[in-house]
Short mmCIF file of C-alpha atoms and ligand atoms in Angstrom, two decimals:
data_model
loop_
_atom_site.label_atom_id
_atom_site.label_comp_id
_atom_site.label_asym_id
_atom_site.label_seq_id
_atom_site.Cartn_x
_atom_site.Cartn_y
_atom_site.Cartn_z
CA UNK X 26 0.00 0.00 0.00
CA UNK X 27 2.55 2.35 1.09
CA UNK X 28 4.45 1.89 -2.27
CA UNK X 29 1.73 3.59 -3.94
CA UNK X 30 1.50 6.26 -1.47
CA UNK X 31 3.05 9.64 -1.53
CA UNK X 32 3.48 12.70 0.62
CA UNK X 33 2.40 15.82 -0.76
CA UNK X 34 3.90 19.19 1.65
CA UNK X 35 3.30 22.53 0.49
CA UNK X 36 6.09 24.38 2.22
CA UNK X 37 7.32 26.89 3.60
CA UNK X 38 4.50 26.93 6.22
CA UNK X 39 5.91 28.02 10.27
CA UNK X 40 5.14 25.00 12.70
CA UNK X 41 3.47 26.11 16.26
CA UNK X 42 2.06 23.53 19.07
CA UNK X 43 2.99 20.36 20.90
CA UNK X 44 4.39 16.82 20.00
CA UNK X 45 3.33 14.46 22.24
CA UNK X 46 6.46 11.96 20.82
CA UNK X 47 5.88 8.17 20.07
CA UNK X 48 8.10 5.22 21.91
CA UNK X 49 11.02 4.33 20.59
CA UNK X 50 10.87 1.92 17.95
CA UNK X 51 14.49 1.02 18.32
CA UNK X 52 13.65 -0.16 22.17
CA UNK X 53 10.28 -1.51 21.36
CA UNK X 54 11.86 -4.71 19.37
CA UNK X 55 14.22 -5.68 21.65
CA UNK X 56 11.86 -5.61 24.20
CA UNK X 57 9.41 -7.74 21.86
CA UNK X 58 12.11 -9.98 21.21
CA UNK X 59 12.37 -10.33 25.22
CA UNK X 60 8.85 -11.39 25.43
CA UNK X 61 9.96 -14.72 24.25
CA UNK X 62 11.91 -15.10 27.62
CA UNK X 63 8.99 -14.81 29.87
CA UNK X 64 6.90 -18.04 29.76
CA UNK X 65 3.34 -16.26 30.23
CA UNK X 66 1.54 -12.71 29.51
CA UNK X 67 4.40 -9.75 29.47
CA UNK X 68 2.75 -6.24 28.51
CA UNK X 69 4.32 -3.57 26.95
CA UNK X 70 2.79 0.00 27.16
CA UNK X 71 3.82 2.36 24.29
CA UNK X 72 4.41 0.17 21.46
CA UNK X 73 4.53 2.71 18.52
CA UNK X 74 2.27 1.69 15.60
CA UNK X 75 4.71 1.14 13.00
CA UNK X 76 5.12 -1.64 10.83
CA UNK X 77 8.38 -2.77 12.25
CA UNK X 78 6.94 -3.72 15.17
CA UNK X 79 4.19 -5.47 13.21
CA UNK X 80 6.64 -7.40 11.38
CA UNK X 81 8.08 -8.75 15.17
CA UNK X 82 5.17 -9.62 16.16
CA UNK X 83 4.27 -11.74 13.48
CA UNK X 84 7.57 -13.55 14.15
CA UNK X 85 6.21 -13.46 17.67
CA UNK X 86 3.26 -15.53 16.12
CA UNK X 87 4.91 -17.47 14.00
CA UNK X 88 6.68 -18.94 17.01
CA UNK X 89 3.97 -19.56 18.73
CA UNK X 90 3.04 -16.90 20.96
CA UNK X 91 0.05 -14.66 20.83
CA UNK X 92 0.09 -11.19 20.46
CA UNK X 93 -2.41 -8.44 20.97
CA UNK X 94 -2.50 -4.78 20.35
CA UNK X 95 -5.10 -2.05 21.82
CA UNK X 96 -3.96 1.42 20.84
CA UNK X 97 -0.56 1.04 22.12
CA UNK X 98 -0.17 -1.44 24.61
CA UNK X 99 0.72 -4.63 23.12
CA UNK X 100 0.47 -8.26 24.96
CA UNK X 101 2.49 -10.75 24.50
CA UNK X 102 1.69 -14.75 25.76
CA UNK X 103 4.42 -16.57 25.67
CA UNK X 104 3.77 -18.98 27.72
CA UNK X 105 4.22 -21.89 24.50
CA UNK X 106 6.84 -21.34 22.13
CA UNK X 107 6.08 -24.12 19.33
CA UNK X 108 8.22 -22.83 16.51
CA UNK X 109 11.91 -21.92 16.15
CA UNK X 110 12.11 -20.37 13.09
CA UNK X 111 12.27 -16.83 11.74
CA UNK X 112 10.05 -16.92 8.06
CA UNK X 113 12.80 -15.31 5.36
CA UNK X 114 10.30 -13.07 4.70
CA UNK X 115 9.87 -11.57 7.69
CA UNK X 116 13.78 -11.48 7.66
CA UNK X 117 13.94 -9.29 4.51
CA UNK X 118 11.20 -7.26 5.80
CA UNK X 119 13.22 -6.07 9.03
CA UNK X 120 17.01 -6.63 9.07
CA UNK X 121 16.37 -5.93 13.41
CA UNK X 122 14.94 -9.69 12.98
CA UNK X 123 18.33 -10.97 14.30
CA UNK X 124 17.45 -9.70 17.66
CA UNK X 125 14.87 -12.49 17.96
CA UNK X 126 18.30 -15.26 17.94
CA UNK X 127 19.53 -14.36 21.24
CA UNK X 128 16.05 -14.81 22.86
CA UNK X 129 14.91 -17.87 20.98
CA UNK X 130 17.82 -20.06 21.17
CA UNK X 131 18.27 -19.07 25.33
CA UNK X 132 14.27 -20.14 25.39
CA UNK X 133 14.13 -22.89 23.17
CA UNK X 134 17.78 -24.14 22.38
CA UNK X 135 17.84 -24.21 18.95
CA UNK X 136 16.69 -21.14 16.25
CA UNK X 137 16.66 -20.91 12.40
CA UNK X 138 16.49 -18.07 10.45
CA UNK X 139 18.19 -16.30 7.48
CA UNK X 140 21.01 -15.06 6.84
CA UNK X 141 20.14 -10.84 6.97
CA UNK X 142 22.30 -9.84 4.54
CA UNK X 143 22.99 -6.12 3.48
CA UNK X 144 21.22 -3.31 3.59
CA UNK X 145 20.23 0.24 2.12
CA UNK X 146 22.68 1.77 4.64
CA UNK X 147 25.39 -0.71 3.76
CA UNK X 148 26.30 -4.38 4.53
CA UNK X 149 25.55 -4.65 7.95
CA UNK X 150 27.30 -7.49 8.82
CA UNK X 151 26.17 -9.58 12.20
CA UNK X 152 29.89 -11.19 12.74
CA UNK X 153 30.12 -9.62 16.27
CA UNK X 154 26.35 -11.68 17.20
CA UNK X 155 27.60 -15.07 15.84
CA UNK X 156 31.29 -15.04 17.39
CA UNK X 157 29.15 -13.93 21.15
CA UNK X 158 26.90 -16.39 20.90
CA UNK X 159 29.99 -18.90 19.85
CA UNK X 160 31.71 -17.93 23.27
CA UNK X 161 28.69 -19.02 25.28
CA UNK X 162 28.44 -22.44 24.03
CA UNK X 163 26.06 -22.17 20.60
CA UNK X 164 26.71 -23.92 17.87
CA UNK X 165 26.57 -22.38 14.03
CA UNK X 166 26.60 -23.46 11.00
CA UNK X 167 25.76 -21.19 8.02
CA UNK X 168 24.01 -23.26 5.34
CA UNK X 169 22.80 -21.78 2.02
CA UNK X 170 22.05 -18.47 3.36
CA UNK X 171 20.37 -19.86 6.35
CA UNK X 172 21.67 -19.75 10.33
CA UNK X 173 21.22 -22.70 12.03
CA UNK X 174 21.59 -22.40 15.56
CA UNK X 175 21.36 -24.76 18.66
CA UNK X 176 22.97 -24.83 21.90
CA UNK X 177 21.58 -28.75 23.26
CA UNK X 178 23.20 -27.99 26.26
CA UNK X 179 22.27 -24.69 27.02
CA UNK X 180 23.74 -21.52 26.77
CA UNK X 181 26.91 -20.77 29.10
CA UNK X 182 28.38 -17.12 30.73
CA UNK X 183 31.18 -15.71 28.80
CA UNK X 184 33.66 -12.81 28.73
CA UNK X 185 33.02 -11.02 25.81
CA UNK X 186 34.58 -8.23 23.97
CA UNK X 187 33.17 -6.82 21.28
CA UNK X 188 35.74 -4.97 18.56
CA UNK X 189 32.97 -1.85 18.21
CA UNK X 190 30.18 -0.91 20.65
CA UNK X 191 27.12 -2.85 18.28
CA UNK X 192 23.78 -1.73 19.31
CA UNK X 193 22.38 -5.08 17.97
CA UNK X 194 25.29 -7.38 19.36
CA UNK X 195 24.53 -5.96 22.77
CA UNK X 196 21.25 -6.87 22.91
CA UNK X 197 21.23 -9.87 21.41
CA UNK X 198 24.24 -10.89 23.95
CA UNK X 199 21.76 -9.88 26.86
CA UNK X 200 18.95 -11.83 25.43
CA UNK X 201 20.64 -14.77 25.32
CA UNK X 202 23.05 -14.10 29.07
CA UNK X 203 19.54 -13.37 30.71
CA UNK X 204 18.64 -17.40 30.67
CA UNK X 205 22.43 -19.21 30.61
CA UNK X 206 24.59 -20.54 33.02
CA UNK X 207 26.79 -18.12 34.82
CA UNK X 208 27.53 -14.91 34.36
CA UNK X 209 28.37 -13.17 31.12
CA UNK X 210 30.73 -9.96 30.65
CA UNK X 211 30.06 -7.89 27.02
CA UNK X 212 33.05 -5.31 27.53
CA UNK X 213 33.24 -2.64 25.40
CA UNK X 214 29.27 -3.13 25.31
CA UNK X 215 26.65 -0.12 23.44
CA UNK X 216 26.46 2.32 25.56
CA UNK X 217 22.91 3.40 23.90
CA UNK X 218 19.72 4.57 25.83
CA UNK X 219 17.98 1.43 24.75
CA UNK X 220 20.38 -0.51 26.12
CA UNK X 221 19.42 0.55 29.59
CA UNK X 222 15.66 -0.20 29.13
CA UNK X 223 16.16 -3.44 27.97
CA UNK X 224 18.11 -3.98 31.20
CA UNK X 225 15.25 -2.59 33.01
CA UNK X 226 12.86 -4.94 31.76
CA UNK X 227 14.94 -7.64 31.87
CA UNK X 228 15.37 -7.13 35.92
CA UNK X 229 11.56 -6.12 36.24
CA UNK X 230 10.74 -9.72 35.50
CA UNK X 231 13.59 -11.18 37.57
CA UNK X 232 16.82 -11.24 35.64
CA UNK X 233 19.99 -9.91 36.62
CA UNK X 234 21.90 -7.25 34.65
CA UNK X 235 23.95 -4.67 35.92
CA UNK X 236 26.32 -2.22 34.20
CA UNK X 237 23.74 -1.57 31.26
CA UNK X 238 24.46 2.38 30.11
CA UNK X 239 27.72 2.00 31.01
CA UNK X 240 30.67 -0.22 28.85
CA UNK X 241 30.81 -3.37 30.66
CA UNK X 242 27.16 -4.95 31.45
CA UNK X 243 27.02 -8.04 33.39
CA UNK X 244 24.49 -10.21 33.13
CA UNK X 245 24.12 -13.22 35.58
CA UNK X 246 21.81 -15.71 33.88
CA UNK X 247 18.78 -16.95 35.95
CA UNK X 248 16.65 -20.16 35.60
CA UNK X 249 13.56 -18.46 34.32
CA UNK X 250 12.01 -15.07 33.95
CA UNK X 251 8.68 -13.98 35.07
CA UNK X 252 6.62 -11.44 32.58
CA UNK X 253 5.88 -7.87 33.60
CA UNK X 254 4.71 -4.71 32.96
CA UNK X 255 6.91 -1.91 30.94
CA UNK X 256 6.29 1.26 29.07
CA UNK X 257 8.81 1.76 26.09
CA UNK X 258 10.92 4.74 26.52
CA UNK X 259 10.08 7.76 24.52
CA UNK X 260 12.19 7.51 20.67
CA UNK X 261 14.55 9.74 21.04
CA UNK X 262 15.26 9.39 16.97
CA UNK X 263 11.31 10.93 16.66
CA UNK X 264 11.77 13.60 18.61
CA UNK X 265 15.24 14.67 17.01
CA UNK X 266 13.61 14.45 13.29
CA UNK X 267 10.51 16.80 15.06
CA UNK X 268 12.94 19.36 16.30
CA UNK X 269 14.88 19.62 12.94
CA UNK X 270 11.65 20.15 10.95
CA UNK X 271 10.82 22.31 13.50
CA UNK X 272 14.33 24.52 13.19
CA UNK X 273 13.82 24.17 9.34
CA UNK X 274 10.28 26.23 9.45
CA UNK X 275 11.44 28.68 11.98
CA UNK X 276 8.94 27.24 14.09
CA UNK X 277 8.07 26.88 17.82
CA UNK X 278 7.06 23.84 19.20
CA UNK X 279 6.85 21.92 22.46
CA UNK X 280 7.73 17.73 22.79
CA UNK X 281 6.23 16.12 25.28
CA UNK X 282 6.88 12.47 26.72
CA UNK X 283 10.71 12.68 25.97
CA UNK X 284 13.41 12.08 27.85
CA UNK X 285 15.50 15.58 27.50
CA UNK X 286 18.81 13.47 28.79
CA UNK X 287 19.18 10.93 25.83
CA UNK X 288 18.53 13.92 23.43
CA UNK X 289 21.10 16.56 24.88
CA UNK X 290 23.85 15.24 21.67
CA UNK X 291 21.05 16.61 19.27
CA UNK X 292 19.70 19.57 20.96
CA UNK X 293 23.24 20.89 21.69
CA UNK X 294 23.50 21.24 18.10
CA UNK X 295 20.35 22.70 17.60
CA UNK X 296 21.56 25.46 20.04
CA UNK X 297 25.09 26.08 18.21
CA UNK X 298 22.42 26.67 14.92
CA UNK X 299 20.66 29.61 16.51
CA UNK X 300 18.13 27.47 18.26
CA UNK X 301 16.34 28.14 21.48
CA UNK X 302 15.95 25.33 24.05
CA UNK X 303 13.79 24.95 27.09
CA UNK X 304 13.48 21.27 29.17
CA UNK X 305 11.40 20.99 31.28
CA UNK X 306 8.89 18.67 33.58
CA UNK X 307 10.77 15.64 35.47
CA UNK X 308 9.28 12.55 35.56
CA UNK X 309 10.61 9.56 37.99
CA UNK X 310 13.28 7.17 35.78
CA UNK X 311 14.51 10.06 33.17
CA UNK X 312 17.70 11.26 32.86
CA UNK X 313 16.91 14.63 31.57
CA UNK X 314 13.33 16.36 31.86
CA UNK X 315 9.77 15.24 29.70
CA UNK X 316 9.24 18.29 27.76
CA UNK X 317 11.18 19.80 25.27
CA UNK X 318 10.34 23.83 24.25
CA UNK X 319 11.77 24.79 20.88
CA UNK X 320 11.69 27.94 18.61
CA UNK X 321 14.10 29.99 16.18
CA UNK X 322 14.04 33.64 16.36
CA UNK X 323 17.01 34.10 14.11
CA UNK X 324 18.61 32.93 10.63
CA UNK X 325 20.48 29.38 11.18
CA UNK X 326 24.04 29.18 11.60
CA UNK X 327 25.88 26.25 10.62
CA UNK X 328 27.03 24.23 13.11
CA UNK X 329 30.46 23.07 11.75
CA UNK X 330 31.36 19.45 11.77
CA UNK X 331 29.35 16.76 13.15
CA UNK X 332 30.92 13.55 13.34
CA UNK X 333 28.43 10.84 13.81
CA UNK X 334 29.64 8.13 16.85
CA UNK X 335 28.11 5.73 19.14
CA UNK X 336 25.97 7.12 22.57
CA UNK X 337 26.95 9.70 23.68
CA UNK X 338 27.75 11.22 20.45
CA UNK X 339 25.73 12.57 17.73
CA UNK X 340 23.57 9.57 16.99
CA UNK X 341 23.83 8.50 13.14
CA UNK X 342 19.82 7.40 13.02
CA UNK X 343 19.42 12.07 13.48
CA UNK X 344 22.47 12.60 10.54
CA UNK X 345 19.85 12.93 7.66
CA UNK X 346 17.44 15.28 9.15
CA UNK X 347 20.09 17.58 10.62
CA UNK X 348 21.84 17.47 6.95
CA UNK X 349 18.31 18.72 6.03
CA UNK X 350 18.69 21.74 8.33
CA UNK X 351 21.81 22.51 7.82
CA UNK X 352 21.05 22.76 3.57
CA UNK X 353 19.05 26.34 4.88
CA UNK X 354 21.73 27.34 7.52
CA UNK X 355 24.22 30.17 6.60
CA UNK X 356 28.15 28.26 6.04
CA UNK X 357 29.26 25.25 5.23
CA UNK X 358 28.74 22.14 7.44
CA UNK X 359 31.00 18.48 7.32
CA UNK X 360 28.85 15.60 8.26
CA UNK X 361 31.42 12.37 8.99
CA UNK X 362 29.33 9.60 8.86
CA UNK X 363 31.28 6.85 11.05
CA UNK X 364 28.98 3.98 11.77
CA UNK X 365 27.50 3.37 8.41
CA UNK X 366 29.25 3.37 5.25
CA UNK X 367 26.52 4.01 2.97
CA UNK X 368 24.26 6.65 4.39
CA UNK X 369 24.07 9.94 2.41
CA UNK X 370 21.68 8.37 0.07
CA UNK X 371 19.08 11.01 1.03
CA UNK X 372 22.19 13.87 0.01
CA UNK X 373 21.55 13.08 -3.86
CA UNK X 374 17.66 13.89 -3.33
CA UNK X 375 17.83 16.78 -1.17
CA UNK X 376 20.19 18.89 -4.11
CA UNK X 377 17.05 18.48 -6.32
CA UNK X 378 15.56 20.93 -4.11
CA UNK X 379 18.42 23.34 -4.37
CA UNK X 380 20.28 22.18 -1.65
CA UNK X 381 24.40 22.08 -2.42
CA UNK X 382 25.85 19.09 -1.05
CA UNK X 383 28.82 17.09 -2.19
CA UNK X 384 29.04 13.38 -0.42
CA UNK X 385 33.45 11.79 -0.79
CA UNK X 386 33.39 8.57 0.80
CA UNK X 387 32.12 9.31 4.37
CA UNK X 388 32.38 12.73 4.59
CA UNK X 389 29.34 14.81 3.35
CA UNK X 390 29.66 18.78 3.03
CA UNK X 391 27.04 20.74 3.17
CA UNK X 392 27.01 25.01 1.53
CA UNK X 393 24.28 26.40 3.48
CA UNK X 394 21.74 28.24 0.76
CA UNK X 395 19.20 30.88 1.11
CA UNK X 396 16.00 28.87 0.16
CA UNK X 397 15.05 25.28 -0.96
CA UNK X 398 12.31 24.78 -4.04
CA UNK X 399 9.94 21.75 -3.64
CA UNK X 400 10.55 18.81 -6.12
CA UNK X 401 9.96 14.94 -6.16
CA UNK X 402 11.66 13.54 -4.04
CA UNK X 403 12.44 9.30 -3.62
CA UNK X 404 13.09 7.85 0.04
CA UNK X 405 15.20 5.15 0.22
CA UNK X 406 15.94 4.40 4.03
CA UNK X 407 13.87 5.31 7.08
CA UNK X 408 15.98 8.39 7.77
CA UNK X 409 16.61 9.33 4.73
CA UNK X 410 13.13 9.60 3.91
CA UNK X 411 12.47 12.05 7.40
CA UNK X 412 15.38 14.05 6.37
CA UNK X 413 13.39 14.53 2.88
CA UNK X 414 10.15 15.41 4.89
CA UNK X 415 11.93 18.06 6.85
CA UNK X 416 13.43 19.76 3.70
CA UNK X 417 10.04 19.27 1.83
CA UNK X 418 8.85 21.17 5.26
CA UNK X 419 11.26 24.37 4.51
CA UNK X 420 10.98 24.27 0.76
CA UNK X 421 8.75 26.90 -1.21
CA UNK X 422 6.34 24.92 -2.97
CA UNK X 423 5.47 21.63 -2.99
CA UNK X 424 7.15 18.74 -2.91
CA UNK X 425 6.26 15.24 -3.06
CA UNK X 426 8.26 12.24 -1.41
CA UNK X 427 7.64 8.51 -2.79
CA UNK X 428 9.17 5.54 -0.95
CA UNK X 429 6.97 5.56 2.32
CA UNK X 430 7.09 2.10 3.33
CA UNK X 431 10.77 2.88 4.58
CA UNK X 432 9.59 5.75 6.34
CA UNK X 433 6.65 4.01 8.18
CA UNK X 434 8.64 1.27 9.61
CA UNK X 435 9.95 4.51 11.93
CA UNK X 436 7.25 7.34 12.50
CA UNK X 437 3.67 6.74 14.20
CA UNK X 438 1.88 8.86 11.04
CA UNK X 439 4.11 11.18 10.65
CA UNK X 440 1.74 13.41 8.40
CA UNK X 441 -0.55 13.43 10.69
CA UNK X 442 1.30 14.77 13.60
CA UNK X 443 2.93 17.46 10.93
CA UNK X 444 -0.09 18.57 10.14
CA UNK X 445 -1.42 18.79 14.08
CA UNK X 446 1.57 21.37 14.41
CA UNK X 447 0.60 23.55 11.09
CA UNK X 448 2.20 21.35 8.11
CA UNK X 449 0.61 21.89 4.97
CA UNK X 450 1.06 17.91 4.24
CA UNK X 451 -1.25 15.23 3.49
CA UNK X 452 -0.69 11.78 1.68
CA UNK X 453 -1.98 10.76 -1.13
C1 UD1 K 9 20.95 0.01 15.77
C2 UD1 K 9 19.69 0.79 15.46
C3 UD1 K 9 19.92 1.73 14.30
C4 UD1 K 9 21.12 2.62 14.57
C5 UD1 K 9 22.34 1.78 14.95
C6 UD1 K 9 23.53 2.63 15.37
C7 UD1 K 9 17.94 -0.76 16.12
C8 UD1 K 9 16.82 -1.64 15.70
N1 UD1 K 9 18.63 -0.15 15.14
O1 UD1 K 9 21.24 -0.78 14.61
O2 UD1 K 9 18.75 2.53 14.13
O3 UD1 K 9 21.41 3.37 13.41
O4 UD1 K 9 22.02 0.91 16.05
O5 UD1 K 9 23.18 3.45 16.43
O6 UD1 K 9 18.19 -0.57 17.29
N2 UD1 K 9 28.55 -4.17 12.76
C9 UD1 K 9 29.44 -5.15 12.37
N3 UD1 K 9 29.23 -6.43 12.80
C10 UD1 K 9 28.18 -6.76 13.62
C11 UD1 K 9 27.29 -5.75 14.02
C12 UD1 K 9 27.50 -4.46 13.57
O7 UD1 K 9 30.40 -4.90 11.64
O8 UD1 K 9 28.04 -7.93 13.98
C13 UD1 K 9 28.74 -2.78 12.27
C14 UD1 K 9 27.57 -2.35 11.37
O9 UD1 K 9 27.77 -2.77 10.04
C15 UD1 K 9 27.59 -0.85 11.51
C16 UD1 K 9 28.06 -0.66 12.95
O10 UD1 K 9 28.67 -1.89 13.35
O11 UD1 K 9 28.52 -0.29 10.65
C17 UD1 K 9 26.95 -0.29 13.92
O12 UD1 K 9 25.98 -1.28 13.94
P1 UD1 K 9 25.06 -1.61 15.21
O13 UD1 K 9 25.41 -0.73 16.35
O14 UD1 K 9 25.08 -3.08 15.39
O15 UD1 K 9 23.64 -1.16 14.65
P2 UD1 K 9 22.30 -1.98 14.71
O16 UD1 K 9 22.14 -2.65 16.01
O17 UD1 K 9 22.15 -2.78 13.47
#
C-alpha cells in the first residue's frame, strides 16, 4: 500500500504547538524480542504503531506466541513457544529480525532463520552476534544463506569483547546471558539509551543485569524469567527528526513524553544553529526532563562538523534530518558519517531541491543556501526519507516524497502529527 502512497507538503508553512512523541521503535523490538523469555503474559505500554513492530510480532506468532495490540499497549503470551524459526520473509522485511536469535535459542535451544544480509545503509554485517553467541556455548553453522543455531546444552556465561560498541550485538548478547549458566561480561558493550531499558525490563521480571548504560554490562543468567509490565521509553530518533523540521520552518514547538537526557547530543547542536531550548517537567526514571520547548528567532548558523559516533555522540539514526537543516543554515557544514558506510543516500535527493551538497566517501559537506524549491523527491531508508520530509517542510512549494514504506517502519503517522503542528502535508 505504502508503495503507492506519496506525501504531498506545500512548504514553507511556520510549525506552532505540541508533539506528544511516540516510543522508541528502536527499544520496542528488543523488548518484543524479550517477550519470548517470559513463559506467560508480558505487557508492553507504548508500542509505537509502526510496521516494524508489526513485522516482530508476526515472528512473535509465527513462534507460537500470541500477540495483541489495543492502541498502544501490546500483549504478548508466551507462555508456549512451538516454533523456532524466523520466516525469510519476515527477515527481509526487518534486518532488526536478528534480535529475535539471542532470545529464541536461550528459550528454546535451537533457532533458524536467514542469513540478513545487506542493507540500504550498507552491509551490515552480524559477525560480532555469531562469534558472542559462539563464546557461550552455541553452535553455528551457516548453510545456504540460512543460520542454524542450537545450543543442546544450554547456553553458558562468557567474557566477551566486542571490537565496536554494536547496538544489535549488545542486545542480542543480553537476550541470550539473561537465561544461561553463569555470568556473562560484554566489555566494550553499546552504551545506547535502549540498552538501559532493555536492562530494566529484563530485571523487572527477575533477571539480573547490571552495568547496562555504562561499557561493561554483566548479566548473571537466571533459571527463568517472570513477565511484567513496561512502558517503552520515549524515541529519542522521533523527537530529534521533530525538532529539525521544527528549526527548518522557523517554528516553535513543544515535545512532550521525551526524555531531554538521551537527546542533549542533538539539541546541543540545535543550540550552536541559533536554536532556542527549554526542558522541562521531570518525571521519575529520566535522565533529563519530559518536555522539550523549541523555537528559532534568528537565521540558522551552521554548526560546523558533526561527526556521527556511538551514545553519547551525535547519533547517526538524526544525521539525515540535521543534513536537512543545515542545507538552509548560513556556512558550510561536514557531516562524517562513522557507523555506516553508505548513508548519504538522502544527500543526492535533497540537491534536487536546491540544496548544495557534495558526499566523498564518508564525509558529506554541506554550503548552506538561502531557500530550498519543492521537487519529487524518492526515500530510500527510514531516515533518509524524514530528512526529505523536513526539507520538503522548509521548501517553497510543494514537494512530493515517494518511498513511504521505509519511512513508516519509523514514525507513528508522521503526516498526521505534521499537520497537528501547522504542516501543509497530506498523503496521497
Ligand atoms: C541500531 C539501530 C539503528 C542505529 C544503529 C547505530 C535498532 C533496531 N537499530 O542498529 O537505528 O542506526 O544501532 O546506532 O536498534 N557491525 C558489524 N558487525 C556486527 C554488528 C555491527 O560490523 O556484527 C557494524 C555495522 O555494520 C555498523 C556498525 O557496526 O557499521 C553499527 O551497527 P550496530 O550498532 O550493530 O547497529 P544496529 O544494532 O544494526
Amino acid at each position: 500500500m505504502a508503495e503507492q502512497q506519496r506525501i504531498v507538503i506545500n512548504g514553507g508553512k511556520r510549525l506552532e504547538g505540541e508533539i506528544r512523541v511516540q516510543g522508541a521503535k528502536n527499544s520496542a523490538l528488543p523488548l518484543l524480542a524479550a517477550t519470548v523469555l517470559c513463559s506467560g503474559e508480558s505487557v508492553l505500554h507504548n508500542c509505537p504503531r509502526l510496521s516494524d513492530c508489526d513485522a516482530a510480532c508476526r515472528i512473535l506468532e509465527c513462534l507460537g506466541c500470541k500477540c495483541k495490540r489495543e492502541q498502544t499497549t501490546v500483549t504478548v503470551n508466551a507462555s508456549v513457544i512451538s516454533g523456532t524459526e524466523v520466516p525469510t520473509p519476515l527477515m527481509r522485511e526487518m534486518r532488526s529480525s536478528i534480535i529475535f536469535l539471542g532470545s529464541v535459542l536461550a528459550r528454546c535451544r535451537s533457532c533458524r532463520l536467514s542469513f540478513p544480509g545487506g542493507c540500504e545503509l550498507g552491509p551490515r554485517p552480524i559477525d560480532f552476534h555469531l562469534a558472542a553467541l559462539r563464546e557461550m556455548g552455541a553452535e553455528i553453522e551457516e548453510n545456504h544463506g540460512y543460520l542454524e543455531c542450537s545450543a543442546p546444552k544450554g547456553l553458558h556465561g562468557a567474557r566477551i569483547t566486542l571490537s565496536f560498541s554494536s547496538v544489535g550485538a549488545t542486545e542480542n548478547i543480553m537476550l541470550a546471558a539473561a537465561l544461561s549458566q553463569g555470568v556473562t561480561e560484554i566489555h566494550n558493550a553499546a552504551r545506547e539509551p535502549e540498552i538501559v531499558d532493555l536492562a530494566n525490563f529484563i530485571n523487572k521480571c527477575g533477571g539480573k543485569v547490571s552495568g547496562a548504560g555504562g561499557s561493561t554490562v554483566a548479566i548473571e543468567g537466571v533459571e527463568s524469567l517472570s513477565p511484567c509490565e513496561h512502558r517503552i521509553m520515549p524515541d529519542r530518533i522521533a523527537a530529534a527528526t521533530y525538532l529539525c523540521c521544527c528549526g527548518a520552518t522557523g517554528g516553535e514547538l513543544i515535545l512532550t513524553d521525551v526524555d531531554s537526557g538521551d537527546l542533549r547530543p542533538v539539541t546541543a547542536v540545535l543550540e550552536q544553529m541559533g536554536c532556542s531550548i527549554y526542558t522541562y517537567g521531570t518525571e521519575a526514571g529520566k535522565k533529563g526532563e519530559s518536555n522539550i520547548f523549541i523555537n528559532l528567532h534568528r537565521p540558522l548558523i551552521s554548526p560546523g562538523t558533526i561527526r556521527t559516533n556511538v551514545h553519547p555522540g551525535f547519533p547517526t539514526d538524526a544525521q539525515p534530518p540535521l543534513m536537512s537543516l543545515t542545507t538552509v543554515a548560513s556556512g558550510t557544514t561536514v557531516f562524517v558519517e562513522n557507523i555506516f558506510e553508505n548513508r548519504f543516500k538522502h544527500a543526492s535527493e535533497l540537491t534536487r531541491l536546491g540544496a548544495k551538497i557534495s558526499v566523498e566517501g564518508k564525509v558529506a559537506v554541506v554550503t548552506g543556501v538561502k531557500s530550498l524549491s519543492g521537487a519529487e523527491l524518492l526515500a530510500t531508508d527510514l531516515r533518509g526519507g524524514a530528512a526529505l520530509i523536513t526539507a520538503g517542510l522548509a521548501a517553497e512549494g510543494i514537494s512530493k516524497i515517494s518511498g513511504l514504506s521505509h519511512i513508516d517502519r519509523g514514525y507513528e503517522s508522521i503526516e498526521k502529527v505534521l499537520r497537528g503542528v501547522g504542516a501543509d502535508i497530506k498523503r496521497i
